[in-house]
Short mmCIF file of C-alpha atoms in Angstrom, two decimals:
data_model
loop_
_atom_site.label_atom_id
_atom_site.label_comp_id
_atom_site.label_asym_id
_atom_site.label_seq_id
_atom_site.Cartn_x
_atom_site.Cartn_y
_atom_site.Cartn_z
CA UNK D 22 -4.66 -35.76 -23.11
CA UNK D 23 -2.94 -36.48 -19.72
CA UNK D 24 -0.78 -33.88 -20.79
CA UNK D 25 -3.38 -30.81 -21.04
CA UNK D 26 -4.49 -31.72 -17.33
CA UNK D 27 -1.43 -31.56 -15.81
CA UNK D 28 -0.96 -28.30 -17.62
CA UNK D 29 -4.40 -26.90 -15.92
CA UNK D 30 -3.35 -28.93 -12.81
CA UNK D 31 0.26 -26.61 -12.68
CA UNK D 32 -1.63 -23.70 -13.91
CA UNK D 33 -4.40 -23.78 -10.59
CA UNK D 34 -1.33 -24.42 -8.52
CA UNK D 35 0.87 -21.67 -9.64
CA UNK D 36 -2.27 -19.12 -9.14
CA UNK D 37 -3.10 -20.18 -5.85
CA UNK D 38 0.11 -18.50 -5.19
CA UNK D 39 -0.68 -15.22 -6.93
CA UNK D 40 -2.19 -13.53 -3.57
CA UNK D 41 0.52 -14.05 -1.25
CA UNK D 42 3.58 -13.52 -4.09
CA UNK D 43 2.21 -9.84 -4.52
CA UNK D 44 2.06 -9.10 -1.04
CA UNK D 45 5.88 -10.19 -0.96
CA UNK D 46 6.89 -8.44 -4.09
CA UNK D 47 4.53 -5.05 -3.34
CA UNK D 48 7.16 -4.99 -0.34
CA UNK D 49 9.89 -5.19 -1.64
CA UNK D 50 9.03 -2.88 -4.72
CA UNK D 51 6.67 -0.39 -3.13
CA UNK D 52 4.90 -0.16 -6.11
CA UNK D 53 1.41 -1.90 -6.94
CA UNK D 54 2.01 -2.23 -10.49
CA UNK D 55 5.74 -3.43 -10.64
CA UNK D 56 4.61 -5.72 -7.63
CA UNK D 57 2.06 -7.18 -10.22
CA UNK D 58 4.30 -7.16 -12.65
CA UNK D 59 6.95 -8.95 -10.76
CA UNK D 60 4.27 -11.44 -10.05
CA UNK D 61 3.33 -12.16 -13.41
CA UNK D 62 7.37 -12.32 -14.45
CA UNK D 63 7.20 -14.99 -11.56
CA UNK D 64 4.58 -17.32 -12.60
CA UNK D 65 5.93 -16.80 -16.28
CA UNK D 66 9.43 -18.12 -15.40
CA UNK D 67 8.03 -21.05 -12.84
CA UNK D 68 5.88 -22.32 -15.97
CA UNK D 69 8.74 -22.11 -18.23
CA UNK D 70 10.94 -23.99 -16.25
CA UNK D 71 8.82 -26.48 -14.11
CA UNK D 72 10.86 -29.58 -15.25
CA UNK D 73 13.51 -28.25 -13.81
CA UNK D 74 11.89 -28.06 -10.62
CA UNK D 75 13.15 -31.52 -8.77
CA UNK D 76 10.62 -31.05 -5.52
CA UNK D 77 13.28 -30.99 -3.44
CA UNK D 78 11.83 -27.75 -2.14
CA UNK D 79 8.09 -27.07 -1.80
CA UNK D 80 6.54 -25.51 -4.93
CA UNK D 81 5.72 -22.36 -2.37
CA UNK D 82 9.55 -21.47 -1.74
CA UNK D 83 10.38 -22.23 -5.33
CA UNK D 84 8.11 -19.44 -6.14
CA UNK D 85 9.39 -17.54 -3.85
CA UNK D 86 12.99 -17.79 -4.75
CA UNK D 87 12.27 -16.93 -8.43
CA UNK D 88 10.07 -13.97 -6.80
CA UNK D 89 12.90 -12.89 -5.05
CA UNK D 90 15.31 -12.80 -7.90
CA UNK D 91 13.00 -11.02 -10.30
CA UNK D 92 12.70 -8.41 -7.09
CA UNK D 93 16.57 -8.47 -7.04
CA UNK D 94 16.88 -7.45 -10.68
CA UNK D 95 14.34 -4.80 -10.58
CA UNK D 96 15.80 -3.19 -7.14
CA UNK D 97 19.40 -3.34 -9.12
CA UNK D 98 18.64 0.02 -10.91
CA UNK D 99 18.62 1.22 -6.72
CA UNK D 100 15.92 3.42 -6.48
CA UNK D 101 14.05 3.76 -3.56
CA UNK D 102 10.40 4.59 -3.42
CA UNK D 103 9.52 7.07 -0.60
CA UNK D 104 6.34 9.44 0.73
CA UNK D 105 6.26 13.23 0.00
CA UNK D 106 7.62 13.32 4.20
CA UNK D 107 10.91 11.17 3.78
CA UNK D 108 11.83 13.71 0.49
CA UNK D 109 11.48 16.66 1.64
CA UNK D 110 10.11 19.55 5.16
CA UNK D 111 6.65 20.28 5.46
CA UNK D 112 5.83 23.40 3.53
CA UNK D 113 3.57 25.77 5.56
CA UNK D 114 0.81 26.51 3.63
CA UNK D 115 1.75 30.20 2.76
CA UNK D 116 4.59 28.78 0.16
CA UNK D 117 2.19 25.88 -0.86
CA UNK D 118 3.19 24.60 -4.50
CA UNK D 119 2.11 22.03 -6.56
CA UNK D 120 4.91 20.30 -8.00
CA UNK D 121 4.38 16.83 -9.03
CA UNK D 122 7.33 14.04 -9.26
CA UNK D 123 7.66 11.33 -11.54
CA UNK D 124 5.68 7.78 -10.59
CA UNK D 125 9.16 5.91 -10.04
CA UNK D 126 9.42 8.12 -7.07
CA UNK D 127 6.07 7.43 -4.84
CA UNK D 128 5.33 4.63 -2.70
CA UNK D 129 1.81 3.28 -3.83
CA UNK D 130 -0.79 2.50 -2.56
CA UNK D 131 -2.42 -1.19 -2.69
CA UNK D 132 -5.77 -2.82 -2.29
CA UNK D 133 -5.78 -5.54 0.79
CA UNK D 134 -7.33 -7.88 -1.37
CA UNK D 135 -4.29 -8.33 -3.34
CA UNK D 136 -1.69 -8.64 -1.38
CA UNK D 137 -3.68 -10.36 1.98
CA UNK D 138 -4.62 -13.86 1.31
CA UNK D 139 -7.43 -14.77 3.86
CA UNK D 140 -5.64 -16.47 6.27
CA UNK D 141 -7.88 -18.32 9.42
CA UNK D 142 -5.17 -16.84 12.38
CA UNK D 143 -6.08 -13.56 13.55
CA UNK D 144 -2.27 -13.03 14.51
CA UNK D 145 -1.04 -14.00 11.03
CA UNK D 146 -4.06 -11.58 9.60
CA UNK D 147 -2.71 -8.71 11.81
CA UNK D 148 0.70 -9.29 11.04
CA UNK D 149 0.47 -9.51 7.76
CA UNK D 150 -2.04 -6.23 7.50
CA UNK D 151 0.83 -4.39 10.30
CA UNK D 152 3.48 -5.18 7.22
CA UNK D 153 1.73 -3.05 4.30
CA UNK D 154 0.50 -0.34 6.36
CA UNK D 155 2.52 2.81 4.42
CA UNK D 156 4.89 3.66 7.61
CA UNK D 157 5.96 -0.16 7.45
CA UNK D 158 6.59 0.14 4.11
CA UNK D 159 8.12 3.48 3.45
CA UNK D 160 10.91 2.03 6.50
CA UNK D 161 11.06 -1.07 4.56
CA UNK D 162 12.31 1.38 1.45
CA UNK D 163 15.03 2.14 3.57
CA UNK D 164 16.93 -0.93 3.45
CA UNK D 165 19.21 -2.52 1.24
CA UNK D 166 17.16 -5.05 -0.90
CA UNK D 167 18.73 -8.63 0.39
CA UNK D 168 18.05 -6.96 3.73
CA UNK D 169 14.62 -5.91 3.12
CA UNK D 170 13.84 -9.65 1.68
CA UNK D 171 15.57 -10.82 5.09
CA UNK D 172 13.40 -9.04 7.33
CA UNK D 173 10.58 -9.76 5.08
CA UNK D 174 10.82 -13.33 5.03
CA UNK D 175 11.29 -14.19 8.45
CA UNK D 176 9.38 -11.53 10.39
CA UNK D 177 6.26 -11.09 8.09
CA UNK D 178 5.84 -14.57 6.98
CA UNK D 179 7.68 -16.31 9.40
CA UNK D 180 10.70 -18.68 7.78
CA UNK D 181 13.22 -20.26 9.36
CA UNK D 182 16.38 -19.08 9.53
CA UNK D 183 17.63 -22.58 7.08
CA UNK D 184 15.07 -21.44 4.48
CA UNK D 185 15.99 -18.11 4.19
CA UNK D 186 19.72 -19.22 3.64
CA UNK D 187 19.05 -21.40 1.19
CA UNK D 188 16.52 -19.43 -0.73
CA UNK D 189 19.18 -16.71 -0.80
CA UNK D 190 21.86 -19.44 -1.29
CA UNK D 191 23.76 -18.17 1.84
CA UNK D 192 24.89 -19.02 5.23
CA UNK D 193 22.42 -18.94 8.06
CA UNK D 194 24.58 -16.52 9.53
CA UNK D 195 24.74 -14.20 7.03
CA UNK D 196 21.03 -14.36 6.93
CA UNK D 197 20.77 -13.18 10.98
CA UNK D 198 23.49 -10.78 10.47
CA UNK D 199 21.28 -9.19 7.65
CA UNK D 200 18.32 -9.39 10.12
CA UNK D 201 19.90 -8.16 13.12
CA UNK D 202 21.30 -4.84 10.87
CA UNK D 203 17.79 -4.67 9.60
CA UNK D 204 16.00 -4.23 12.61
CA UNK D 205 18.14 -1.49 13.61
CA UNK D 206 17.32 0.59 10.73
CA UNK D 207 13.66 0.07 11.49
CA UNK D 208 13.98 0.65 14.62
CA UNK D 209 15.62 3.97 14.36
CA UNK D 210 12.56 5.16 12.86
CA UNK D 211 10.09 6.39 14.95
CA UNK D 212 7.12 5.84 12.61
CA UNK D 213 8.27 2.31 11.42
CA UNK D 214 6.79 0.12 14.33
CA UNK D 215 3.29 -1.44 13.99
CA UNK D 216 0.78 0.74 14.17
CA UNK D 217 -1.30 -0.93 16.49
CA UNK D 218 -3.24 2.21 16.87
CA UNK D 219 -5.41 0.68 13.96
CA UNK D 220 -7.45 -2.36 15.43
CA UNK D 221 -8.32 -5.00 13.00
CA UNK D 222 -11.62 -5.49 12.97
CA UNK D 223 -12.21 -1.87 13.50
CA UNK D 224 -13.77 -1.45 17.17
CA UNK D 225 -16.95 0.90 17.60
CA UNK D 226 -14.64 4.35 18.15
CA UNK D 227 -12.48 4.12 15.25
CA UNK D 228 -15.87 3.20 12.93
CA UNK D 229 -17.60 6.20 15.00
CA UNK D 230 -14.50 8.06 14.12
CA UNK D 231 -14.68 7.72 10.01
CA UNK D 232 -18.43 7.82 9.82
CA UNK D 233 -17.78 11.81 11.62
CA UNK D 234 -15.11 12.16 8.97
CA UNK D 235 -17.03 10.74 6.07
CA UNK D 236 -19.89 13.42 7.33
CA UNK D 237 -17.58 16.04 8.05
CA UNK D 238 -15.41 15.81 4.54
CA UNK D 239 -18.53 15.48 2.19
CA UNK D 240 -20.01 18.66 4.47
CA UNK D 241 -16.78 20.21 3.92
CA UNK D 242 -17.14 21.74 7.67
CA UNK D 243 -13.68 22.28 8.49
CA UNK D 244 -14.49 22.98 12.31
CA UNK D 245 -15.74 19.55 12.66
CA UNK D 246 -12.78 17.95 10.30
CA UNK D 247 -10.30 19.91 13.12
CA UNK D 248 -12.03 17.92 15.76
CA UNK D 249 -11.17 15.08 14.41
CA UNK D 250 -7.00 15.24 12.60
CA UNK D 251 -4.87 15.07 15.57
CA UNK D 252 -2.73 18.79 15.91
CA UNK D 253 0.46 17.40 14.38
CA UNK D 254 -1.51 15.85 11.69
CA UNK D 255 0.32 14.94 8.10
CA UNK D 256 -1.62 15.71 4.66
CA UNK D 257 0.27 13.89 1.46
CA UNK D 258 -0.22 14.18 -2.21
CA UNK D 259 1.00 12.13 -4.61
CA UNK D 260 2.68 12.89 -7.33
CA UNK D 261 3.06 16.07 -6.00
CA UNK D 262 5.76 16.99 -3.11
CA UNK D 263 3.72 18.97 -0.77
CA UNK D 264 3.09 17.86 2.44
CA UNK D 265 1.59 19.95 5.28
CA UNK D 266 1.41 18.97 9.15
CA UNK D 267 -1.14 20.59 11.15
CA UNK D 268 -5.03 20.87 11.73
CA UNK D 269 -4.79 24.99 10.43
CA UNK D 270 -2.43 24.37 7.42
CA UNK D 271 -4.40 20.98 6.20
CA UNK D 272 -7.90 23.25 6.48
CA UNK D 273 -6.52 26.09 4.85
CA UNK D 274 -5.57 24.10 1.82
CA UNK D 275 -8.83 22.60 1.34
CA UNK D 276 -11.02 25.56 1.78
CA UNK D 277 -8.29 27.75 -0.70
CA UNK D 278 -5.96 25.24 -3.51
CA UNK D 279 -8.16 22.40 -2.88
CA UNK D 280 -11.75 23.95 -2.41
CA UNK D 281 -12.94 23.13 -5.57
CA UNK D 282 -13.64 19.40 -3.46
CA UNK D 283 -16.16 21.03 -1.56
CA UNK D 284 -19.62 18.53 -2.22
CA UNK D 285 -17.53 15.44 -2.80
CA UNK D 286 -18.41 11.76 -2.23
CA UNK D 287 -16.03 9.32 -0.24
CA UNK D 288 -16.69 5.55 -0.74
CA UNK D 289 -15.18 3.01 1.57
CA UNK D 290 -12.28 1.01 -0.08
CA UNK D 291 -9.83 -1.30 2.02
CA UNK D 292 -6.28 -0.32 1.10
CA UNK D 293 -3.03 -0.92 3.33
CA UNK D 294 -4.35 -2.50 5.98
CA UNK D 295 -5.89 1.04 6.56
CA UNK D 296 -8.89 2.47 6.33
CA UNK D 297 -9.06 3.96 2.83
CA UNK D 298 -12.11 6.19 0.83
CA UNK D 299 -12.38 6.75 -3.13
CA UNK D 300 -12.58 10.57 -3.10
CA UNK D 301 -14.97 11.60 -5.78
CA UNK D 302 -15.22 15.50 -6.33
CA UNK D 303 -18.19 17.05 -8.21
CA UNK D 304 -18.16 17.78 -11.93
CA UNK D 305 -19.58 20.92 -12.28
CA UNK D 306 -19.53 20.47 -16.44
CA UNK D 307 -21.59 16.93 -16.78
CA UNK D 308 -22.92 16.47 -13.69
CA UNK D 309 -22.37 13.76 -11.01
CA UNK D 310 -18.79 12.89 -9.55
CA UNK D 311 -15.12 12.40 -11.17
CA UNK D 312 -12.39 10.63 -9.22
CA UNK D 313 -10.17 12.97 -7.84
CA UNK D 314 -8.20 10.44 -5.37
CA UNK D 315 -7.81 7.13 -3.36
CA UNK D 316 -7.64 8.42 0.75
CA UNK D 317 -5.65 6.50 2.61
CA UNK D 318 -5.92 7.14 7.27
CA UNK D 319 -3.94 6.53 9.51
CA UNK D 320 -5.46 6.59 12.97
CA UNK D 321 -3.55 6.69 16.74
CA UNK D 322 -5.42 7.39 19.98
CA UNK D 323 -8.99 8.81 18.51
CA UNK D 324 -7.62 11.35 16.34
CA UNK D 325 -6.71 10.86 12.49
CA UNK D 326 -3.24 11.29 12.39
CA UNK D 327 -2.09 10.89 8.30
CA UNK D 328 -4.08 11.92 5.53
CA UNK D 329 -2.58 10.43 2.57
CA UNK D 330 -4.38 11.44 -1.16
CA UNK D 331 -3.28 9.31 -4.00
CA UNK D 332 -4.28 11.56 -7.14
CA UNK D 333 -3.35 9.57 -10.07
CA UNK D 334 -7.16 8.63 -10.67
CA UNK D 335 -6.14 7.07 -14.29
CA UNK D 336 -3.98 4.14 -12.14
CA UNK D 337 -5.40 3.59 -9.20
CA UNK D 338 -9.26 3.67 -9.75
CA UNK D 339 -9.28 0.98 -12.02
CA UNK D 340 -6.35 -1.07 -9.35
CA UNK D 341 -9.17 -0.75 -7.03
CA UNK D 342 -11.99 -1.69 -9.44
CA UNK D 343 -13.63 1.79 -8.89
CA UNK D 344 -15.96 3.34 -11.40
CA UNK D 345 -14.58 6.39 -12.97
CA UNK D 346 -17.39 8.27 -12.70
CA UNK D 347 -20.77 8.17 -10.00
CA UNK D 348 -23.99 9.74 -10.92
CA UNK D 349 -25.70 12.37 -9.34
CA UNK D 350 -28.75 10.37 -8.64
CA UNK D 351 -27.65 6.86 -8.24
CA UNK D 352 -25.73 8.49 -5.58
CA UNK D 353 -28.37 10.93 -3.70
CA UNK D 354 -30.65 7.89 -3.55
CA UNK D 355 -27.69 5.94 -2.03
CA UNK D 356 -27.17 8.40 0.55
CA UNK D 357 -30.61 8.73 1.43
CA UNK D 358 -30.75 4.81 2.10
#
C-alpha cells in the first residue's frame, strides 16, 4: 500500500519537472518533438533507476544530468538544426523555388507554454523567454553540444560554476573555458544577442503594431503590410529553402506563389517568446479555413523585422493544440464580436 503512494508521490515529483526539462532539451535539440522526446526518455530513465538515486544531489540536477546525457547521445549523430538564412543567400524573388528539405534540417518552432514554466521574477521570465527566441537558438545550433549545455546552464538558468562541473563530471575550469569559447561564438553573431526589441508584456505600440498586421494580412493590402516589415525584412519557410529579404520581394511572393492566402484568418498563438499567429488560408472546395502555417515575428524599433512561416500544418497544429480546420461562420461571427 505504502508502496503505490510513494510511486504517485515520485511520479508528481518527476512531472513537476516536465516544463522546465523541455525548455532545456528544446535548446539543445532545436527541435520540439525530439525535445519532448528527450523529455520523456528522461523521466523514463529517472523512474527506472530512482534507487539509485542517493540524494546527494537535488532530484532537480539529477534530472538534469540524465537530461543532459540523453541530449549528448542524440547530438552524437552531429547534426545541426539551422533556419532557411544560416543554409543558404536570399533568393530574389525572380528565381523563387520551392524546394523543401528534410525535417532533421529545420529549427522548430515551440509553444511558450512548454518550455516556460511560470516563474514569479520578471527577470528570470525575460531571460528565460530572450533564450528560445529563434535568433538565440539558431546561434545556440552553432556550438559544440557540451558547449551549448555550458552556456545553457549557467547563463539561462543560472548554475554555479561547481554544479555545472559536476553535472558534466569535469573541472570547474574546464567548465569556464567552455563558457568563455562559447560566448565568443555568440557573440560573433550579429543576430544572436537578446532581442530586447520584443518587450515582455507587449507595450501599447508593439500590440498597435500586430493588430495593423493582423488587419493588413487578412485584407491582404500589401501597401499597408509594406508600412509595417522593416526594408531589410526576412520572410522564411519551412521545409522549404527560400528565404527573401525585403518589403518588394516578400509582397511580390504573396500576391504571385503565395496568393492563393489572400482571405486568410490569423489567430494569436504564443510561440518563442515571440509573437506568433496560426495562419489559416481559405478552402475554396469545403468551405471555411485549412491550416496553412504557424507565423512566427520578430519585431525591432516599430517595424516587423522576420517573418518566419512554419508550413508543416500536420506537426505543428496539433503541438499547439490548434484545430485543423475553422468554419466559415463560427469565424465571421467571431470577427464581428
Amino acid at each position: 500500500m505504502g508502496n503505490g503512494t510513494a510511486t504517485a508521490d515520485l511520479e508528481v515529483a518527476l512531472e513537476k519537472h516536465r516544463t522546465e526539462l523541455t525548455g532545456y532539451c528544446y535548446r539543445m535539440l532545436g527541435s520540439s518533438f525530439e525535445a519532448e522526446d528527450a523529455v520523456q526518455d528522461t523521466l523514463v530513465r529517472a523512474w527506472r533507476n530512482h534507487e539509485k538515486f542517493e540524494g546527494r544531489s537535488s532530484l532537480r540536477s539529477w534530472l538534469y544530468r540524465i537530461a543532459t546525457n540523453v541530449c549528448l547521445d542524440m547530438l552524437s549523430a552531429g547534426n545541426k538544426r539551422a533556419r532557411p538564412m544560416d543554409l543558404s543567400e536570399a533568393t530574389p524573388l525572380a528565381r523563387a523555388a520551392l524546394n523543401p528539405r528534410p525535417d532533421h534540417v529545420w529549427l522548430e518552432p515551440m509553444p511558450d507554454a512548454r518550455v516556460l514554466p511560470a516563474v514569479a521574477d520578471p527577470a528570470e521570465a525575460a531571460v528565460a523567454k530572450e533564450s528560445v527566441r529563434l535568433a538565440f537558438m539558431a546561434a545556440l545550433q552553432q556550438l559544440p553540444p557540451k558547449q551549448r549545455a555550458v552556456l545553457i546552464l549557467r547563463e539561462v538558468l543560472a548554475w554555479r560554476a561547481s554544479e555545472v562541473a559536476e553535472l558534466l563530471e569535469t573541472s570547474v575550469a574546464s567548465v569556464n573555458s567552455a563558457l568563455q569559447r562559447a560566448r565568443a561564438t555568440l557573440a560573433e553573431r550579429s543576430d544572436a544577442g537578446p532581442e530586447g526589441a520584443v518587450s515582455d508584456p507587449l507595450d501599447e505600440e508593439q500590440r498597435k503594431l500586430l493588430e495593423r498586421y493582423v488587419k493588413a494580412f487578412e485584407g491582404y493590402d500589401m501597401t499597408a503590410l509594406t508600412a509595417l516589415l522593416h526594408e531589410d525584412a526576412i520572410m522564411t519557410m519551412p521545409p522549404f529553402d527560400l528565404w527573401l529579404r525585403g518589403t518588394a520581394d516578400i509582397t511580390g511572393f504573396m500576391t504571385t506563389i503565395g496568393a492563393s492566402c489572400a482571405g486568410s484568418r490569423l489567430v494569436p498563438v504564443q510561440a518563442n517568446g515571440l509573437p506568433a499567429f496560426a495562419h489559416y488560408k481559405p478552402d475554396p472546395e469545403n468551405g471555411g479555413f485549412t491550416p496553412w502555417a504557424v507565423q512566427v515575428l520578430e519585431i525591432s524599433a516599430g517595424r516587423i523585422t522576420g517573418f518566419h512561416c512554419f508550413l508543416d500544418t500536420q506537426r505543428w497544429f496539433p503541438l499547439f493544440d490548434l484545430p485543423l480546420r475553422l468554419e466559415a461562420e463560427a469565424d465571421e461571427a467571431q470577427q464581428g464580436d
